[in-house]
Coordinates of C-alpha atoms in Angstrom, one line a residue:
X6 CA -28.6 -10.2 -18.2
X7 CA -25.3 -10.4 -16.6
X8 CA -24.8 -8.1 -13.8
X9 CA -21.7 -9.7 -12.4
X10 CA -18.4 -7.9 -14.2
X11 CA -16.1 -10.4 -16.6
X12 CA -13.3 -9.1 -15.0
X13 CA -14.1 -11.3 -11.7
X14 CA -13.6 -14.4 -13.5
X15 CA -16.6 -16.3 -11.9
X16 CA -15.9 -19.5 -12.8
X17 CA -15.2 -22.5 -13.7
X18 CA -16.3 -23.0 -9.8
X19 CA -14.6 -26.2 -9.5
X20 CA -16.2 -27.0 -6.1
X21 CA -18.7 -29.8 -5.3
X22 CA -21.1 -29.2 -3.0
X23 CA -23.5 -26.0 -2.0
X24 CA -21.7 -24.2 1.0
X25 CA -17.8 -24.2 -1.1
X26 CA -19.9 -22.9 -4.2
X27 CA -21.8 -20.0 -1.9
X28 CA -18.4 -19.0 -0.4
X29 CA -16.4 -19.0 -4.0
X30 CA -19.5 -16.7 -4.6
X31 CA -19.5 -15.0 -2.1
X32 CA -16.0 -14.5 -2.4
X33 CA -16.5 -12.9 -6.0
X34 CA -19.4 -10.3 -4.7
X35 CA -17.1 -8.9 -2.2
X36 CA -14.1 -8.5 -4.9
X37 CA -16.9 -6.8 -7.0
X38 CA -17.7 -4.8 -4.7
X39 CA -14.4 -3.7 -3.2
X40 CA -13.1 -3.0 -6.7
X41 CA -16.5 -0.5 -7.3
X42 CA -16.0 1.3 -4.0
X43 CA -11.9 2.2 -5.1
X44 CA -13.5 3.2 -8.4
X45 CA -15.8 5.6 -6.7
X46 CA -13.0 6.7 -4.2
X47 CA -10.7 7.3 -6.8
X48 CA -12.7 9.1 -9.2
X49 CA -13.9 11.4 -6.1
X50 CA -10.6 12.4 -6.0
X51 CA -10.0 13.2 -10.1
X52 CA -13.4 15.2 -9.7
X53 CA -11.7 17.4 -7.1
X54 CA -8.5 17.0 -8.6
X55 CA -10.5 18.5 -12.0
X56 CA -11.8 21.3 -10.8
X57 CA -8.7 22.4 -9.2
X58 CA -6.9 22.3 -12.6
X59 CA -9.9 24.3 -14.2
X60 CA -9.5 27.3 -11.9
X61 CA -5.4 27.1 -13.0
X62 CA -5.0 31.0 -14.2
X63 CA -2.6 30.0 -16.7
X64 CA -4.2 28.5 -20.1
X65 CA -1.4 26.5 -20.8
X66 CA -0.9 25.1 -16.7
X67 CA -4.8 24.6 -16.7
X68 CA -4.0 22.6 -20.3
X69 CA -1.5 20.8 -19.4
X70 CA -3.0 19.7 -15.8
X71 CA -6.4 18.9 -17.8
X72 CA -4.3 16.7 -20.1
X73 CA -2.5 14.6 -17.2
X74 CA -5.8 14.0 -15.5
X75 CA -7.5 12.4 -19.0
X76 CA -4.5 10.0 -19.0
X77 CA -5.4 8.8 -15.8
X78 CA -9.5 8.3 -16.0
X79 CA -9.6 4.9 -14.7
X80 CA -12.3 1.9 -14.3
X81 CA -12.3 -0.5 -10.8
X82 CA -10.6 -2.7 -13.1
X83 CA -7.5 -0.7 -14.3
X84 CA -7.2 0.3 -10.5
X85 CA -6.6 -3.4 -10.3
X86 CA -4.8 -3.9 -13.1
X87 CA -2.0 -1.0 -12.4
X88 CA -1.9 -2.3 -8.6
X89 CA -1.0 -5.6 -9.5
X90 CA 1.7 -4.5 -11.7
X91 CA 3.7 -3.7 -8.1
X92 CA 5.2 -6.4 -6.4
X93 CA 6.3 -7.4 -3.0
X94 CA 9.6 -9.7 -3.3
X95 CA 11.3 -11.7 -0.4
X96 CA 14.6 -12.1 -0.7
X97 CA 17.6 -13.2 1.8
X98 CA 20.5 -11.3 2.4
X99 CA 23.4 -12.2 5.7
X100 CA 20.7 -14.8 7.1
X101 CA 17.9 -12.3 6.7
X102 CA 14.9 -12.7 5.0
X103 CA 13.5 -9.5 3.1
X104 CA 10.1 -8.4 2.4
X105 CA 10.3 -5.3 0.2
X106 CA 8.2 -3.7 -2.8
X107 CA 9.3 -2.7 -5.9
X108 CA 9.3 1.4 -6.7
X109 CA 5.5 2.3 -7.4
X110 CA 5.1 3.8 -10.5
X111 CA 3.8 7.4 -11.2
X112 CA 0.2 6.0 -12.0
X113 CA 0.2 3.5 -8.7
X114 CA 1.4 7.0 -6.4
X115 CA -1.7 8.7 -7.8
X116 CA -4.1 5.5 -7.3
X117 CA -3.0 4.8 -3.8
X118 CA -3.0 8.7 -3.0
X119 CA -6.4 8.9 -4.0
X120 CA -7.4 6.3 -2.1
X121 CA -5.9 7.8 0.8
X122 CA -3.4 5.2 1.4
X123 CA -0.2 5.9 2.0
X124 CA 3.1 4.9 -0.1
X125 CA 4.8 1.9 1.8
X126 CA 8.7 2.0 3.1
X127 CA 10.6 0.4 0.7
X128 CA 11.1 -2.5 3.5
X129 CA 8.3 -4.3 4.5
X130 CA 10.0 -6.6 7.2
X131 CA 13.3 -7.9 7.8
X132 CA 13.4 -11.0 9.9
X133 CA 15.7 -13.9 10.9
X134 CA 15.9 -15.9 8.0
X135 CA 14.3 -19.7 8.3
X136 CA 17.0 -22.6 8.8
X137 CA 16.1 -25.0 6.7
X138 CA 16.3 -29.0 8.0
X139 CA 18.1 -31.7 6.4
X140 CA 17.3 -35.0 6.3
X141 CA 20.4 -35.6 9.2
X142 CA 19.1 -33.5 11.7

């Protein structure tokens, strides 16, 4: 029986000896587990977020609500999958260095709001940028 999830991607472990194989392990349990415990999070949330769109008066609000919710049932590893889909990109600008994310789609807003974490400023950091060294210097 395999009771590890595909999606980790346990191996090929390409390490040699005992205590690198434990950690890559190791490792992997703690993605597993970490990826079950947003799952459980998030679909707390849908629960609540389901019976408040049942007690909607309106047949077509409570529809339409019921509707939105059923296109967003998912699994530890679609969490993961529409998370990394956003993307933090460095760029430099007036010799400043940039660390921003990209805008978080619809599905990430309701993910991350679920998991009671809060939507990120657009800018992440702004800092002097590095001067690189020639070979002269």
């Amino acid at each position: 029986m395999n009771y590890i999830n595909p999606f980790l991607d346990v191996g090929p472990v390409y390490h040699w000896n005992e205590r690198r194989v434990r950690g890559h392990i190791f490792v992997l349990v703690l993605a597993y587990l970490f990826e079950q415990e947003m799952q459980v999070l998030y679909r707390r949330q849908w629960a609540r977020d389901k019976v408040a769109a049942e007690s909607l008066a309106w047949v077509e609000d409570r529809s339409k609500a019921l509707a939105e919710l059923e296109s967003r049932w998912y699994t530890g590893e679609a969490i993961v999958r529409e998370l990394r889909r956003w993307k933090a990109v460095r760029a430099t600008f007036l010799d400043k260095e940039f660390v921003s994310v990209t805008k978080a789609k619809d599905s990430v807003k309701a993910i991350l709001t679920s998991l009671g974490i809060p939507t990120p400023n657009k800018t992440l950091s702004v800092t002097k940028a590095q001067q690189h060294m020639t070979s002269a210097e």
